[in-house]
PDB file of C-alpha atoms in Angstrom:
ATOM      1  CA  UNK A   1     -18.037  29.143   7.227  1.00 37.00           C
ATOM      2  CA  UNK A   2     -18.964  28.539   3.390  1.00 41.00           C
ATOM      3  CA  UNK A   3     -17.782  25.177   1.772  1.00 43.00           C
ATOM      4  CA  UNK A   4     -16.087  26.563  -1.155  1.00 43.00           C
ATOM      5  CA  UNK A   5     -15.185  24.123  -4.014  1.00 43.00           C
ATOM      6  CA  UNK A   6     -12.764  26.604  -5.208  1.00 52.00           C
ATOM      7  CA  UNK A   7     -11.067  25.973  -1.888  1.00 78.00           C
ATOM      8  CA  UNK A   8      -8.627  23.451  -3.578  1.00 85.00           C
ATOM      9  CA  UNK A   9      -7.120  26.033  -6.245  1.00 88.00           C
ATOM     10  CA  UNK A  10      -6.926  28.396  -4.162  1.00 88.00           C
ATOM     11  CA  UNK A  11      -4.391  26.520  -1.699  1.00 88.00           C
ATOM     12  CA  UNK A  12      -2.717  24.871  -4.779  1.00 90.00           C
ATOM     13  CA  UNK A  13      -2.523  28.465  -6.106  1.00 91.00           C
ATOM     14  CA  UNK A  14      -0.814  29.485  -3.034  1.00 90.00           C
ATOM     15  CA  UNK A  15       1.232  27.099  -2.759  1.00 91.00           C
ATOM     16  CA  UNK A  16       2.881  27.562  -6.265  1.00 93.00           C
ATOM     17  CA  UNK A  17       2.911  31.164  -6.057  1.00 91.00           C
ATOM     18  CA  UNK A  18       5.163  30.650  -3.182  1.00 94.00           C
ATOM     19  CA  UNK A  19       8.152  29.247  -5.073  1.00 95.00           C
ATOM     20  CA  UNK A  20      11.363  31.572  -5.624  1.00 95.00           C
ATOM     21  CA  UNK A  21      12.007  30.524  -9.481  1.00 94.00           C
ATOM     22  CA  UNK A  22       8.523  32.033 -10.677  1.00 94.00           C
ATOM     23  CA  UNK A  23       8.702  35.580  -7.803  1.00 91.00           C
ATOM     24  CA  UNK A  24       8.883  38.306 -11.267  1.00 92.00           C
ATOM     25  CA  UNK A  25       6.338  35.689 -13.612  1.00 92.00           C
ATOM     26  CA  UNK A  26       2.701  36.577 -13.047  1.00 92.00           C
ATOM     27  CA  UNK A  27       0.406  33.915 -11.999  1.00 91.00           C
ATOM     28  CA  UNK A  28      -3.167  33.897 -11.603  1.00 89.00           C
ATOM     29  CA  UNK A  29      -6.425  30.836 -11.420  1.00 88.00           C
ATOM     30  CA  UNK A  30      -6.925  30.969 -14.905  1.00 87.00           C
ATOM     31  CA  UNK A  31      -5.156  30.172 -17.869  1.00 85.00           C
ATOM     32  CA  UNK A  32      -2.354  32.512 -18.630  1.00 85.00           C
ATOM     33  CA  UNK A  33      -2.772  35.580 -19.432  1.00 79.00           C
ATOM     34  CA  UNK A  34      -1.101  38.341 -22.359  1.00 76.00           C
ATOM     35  CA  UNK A  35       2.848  38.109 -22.197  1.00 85.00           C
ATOM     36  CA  UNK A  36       4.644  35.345 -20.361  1.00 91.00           C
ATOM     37  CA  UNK A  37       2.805  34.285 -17.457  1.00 93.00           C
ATOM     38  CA  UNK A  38       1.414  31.029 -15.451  1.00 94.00           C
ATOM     39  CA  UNK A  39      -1.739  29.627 -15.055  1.00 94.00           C
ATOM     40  CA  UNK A  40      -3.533  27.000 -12.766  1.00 94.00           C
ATOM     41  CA  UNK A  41      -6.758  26.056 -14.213  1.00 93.00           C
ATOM     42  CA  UNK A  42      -9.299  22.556 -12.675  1.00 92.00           C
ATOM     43  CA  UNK A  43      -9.012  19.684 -15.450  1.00 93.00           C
ATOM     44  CA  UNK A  44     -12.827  18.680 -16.059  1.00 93.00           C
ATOM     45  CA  UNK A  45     -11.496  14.709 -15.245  1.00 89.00           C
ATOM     46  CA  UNK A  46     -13.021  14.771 -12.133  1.00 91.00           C
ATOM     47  CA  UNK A  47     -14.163  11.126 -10.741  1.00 94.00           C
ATOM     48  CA  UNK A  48     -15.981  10.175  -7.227  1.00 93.00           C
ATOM     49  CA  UNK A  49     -14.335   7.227  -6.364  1.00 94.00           C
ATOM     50  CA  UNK A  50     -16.131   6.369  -3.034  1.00 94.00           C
ATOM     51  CA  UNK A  51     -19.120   7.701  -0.563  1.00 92.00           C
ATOM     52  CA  UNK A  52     -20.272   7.208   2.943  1.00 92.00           C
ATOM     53  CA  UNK A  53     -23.071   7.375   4.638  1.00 91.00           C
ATOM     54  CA  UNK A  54     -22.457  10.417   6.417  1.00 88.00           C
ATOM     55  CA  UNK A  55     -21.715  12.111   3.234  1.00 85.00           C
ATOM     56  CA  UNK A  56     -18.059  12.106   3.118  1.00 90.00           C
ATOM     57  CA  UNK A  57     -17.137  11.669  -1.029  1.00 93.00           C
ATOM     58  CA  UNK A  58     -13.582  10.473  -1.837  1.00 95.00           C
ATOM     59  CA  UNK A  59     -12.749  11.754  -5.414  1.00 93.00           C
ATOM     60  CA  UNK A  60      -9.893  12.184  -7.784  1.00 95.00           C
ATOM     61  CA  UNK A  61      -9.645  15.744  -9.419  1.00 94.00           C
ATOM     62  CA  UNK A  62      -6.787  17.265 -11.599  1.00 95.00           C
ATOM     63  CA  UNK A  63      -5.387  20.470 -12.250  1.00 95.00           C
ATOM     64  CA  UNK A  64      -3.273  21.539 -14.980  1.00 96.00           C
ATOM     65  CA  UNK A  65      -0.106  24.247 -14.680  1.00 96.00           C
ATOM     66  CA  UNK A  66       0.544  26.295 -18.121  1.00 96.00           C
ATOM     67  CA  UNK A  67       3.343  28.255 -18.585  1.00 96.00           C
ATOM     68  CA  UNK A  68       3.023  30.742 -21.590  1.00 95.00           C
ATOM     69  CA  UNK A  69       6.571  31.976 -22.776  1.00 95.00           C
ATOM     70  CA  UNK A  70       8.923  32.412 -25.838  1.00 94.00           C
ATOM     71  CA  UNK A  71      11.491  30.343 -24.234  1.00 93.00           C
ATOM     72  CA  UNK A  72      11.920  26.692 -23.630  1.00 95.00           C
ATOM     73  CA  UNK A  73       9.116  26.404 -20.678  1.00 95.00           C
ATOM     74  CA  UNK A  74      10.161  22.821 -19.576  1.00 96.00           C
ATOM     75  CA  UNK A  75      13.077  23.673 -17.392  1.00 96.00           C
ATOM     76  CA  UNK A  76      11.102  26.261 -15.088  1.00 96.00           C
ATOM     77  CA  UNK A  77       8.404  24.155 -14.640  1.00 97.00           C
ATOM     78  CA  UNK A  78      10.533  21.091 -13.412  1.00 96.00           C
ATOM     79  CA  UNK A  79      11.991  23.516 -10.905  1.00 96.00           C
ATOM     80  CA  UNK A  80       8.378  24.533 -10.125  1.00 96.00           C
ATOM     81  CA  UNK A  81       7.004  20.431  -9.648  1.00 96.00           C
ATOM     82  CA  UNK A  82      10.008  19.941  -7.668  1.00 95.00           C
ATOM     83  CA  UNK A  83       9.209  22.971  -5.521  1.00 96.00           C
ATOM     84  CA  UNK A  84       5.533  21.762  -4.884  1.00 94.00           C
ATOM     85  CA  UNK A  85       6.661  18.132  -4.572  1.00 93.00           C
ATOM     86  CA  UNK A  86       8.485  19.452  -0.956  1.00 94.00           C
ATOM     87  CA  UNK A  87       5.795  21.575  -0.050  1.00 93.00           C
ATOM     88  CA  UNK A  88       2.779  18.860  -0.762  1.00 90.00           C
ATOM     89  CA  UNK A  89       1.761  19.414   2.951  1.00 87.00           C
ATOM     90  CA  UNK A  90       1.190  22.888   2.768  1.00 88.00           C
ATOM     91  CA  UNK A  91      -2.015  22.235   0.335  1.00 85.00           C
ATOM     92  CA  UNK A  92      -4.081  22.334   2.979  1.00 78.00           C
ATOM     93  CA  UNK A  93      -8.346  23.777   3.473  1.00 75.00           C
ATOM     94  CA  UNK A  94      -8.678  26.745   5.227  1.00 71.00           C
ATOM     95  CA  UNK A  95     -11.946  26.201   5.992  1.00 73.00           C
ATOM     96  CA  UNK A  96     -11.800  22.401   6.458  1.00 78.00           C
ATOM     97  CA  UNK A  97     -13.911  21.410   3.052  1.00 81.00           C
ATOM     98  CA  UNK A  98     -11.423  18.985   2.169  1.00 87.00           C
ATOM     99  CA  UNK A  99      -8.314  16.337   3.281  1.00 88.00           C
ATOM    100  CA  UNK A 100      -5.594  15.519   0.818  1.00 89.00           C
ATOM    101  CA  UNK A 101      -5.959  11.571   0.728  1.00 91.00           C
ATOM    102  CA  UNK A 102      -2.490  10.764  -0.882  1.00 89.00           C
ATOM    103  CA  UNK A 103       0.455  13.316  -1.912  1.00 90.00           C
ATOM    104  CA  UNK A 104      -0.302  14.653  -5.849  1.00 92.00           C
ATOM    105  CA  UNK A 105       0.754  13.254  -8.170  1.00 95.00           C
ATOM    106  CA  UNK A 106       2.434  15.214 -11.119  1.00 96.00           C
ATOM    107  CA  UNK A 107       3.110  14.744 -14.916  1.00 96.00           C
ATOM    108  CA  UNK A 108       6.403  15.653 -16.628  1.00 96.00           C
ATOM    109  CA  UNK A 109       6.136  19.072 -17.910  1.00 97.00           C
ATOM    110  CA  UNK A 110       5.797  19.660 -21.994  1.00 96.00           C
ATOM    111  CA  UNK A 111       5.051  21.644 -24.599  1.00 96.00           C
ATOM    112  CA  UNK A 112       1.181  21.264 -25.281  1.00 93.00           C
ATOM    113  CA  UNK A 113       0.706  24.767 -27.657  1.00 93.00           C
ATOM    114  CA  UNK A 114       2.307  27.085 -29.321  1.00 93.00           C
ATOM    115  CA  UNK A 115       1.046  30.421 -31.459  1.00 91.00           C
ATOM    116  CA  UNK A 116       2.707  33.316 -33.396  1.00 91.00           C
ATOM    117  CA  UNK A 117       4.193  34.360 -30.534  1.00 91.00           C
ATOM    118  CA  UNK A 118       4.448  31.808 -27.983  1.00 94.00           C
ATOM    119  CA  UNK A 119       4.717  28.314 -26.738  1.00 95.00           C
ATOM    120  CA  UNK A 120       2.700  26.729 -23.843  1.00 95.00           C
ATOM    121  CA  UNK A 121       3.783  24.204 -21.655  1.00 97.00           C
ATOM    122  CA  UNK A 122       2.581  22.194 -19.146  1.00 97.00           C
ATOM    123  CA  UNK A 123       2.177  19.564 -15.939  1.00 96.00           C
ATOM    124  CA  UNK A 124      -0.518  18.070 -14.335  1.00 96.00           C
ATOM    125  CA  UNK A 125      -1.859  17.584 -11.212  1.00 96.00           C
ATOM    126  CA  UNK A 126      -3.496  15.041 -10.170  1.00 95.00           C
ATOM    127  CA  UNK A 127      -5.335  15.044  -6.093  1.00 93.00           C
ATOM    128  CA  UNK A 128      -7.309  12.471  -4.206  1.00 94.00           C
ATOM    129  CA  UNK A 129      -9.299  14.454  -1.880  1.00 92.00           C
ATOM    130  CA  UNK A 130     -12.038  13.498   0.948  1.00 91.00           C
ATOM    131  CA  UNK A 131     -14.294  16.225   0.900  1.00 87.00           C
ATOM    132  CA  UNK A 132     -18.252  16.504   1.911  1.00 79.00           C
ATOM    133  CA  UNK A 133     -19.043  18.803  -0.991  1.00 70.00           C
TER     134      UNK A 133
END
């Protein structure tokens, strides 16, 4: 079975798509697309933290939530961190390519953009993994 790095968003991704308040708001592993919708995109803050000698690497990486919409985004994402803080343990590999280390930990959500049209918010992510990738 492949080791795919990608493994991490897509749980993450699964996780979050699971949540009731967000069922009629597309999502999708990028950052959001036309209209309002939600994205999950990797932060490039990734740090190795440790290594062993069999090749195991502990590391921190982040991922950021964006919610594109006219409205005030803030109070749909709490419900959304809130949702993922009570379902931490179903971030999980399917393929075993990595171990959550420690639960996330999140950011308060808030408005990082805005355009014309509409307003992006926000949370963070942040994951210390054990993975041998």
């Amino acid at each position: 079975m492949s080791k795919d790095p990608t493994d991490i968003l897509e749980s993450l991704f699964n996780v979050i798509k699971t949540c009731p308040d967000i069922a009629n708001i597309p999502i999708k592993m990028d950052f959001p697309e036309t209209g309002e919708s939600l994205g999950i995109e990797k932060l490039p803050n990734e740090q190795v933290l440790s290594q062993d000698m069999m090749g195991y690497i502990q590391k921190s990486i982040g991922y950021e939530l964006t919610y594109k919409t006219q409205s005030n985004g803030i109070p749909l994402l709490r419900k959304v961190a809130a949702f993922l803080s009570e379902n931490f343990d179903k971030i999980q590999s399917l393929n075993e390519s990595f171990t959550l280390l420690t639960n996330p930990q999140l950011t308060e959500p808030e408005m990082n953009a805005m355009d014309n049209d509409y307003r992006y918010y926000a949370f963070d992510i942040a994951m210390e993994i054990e993975t041998n990738y």
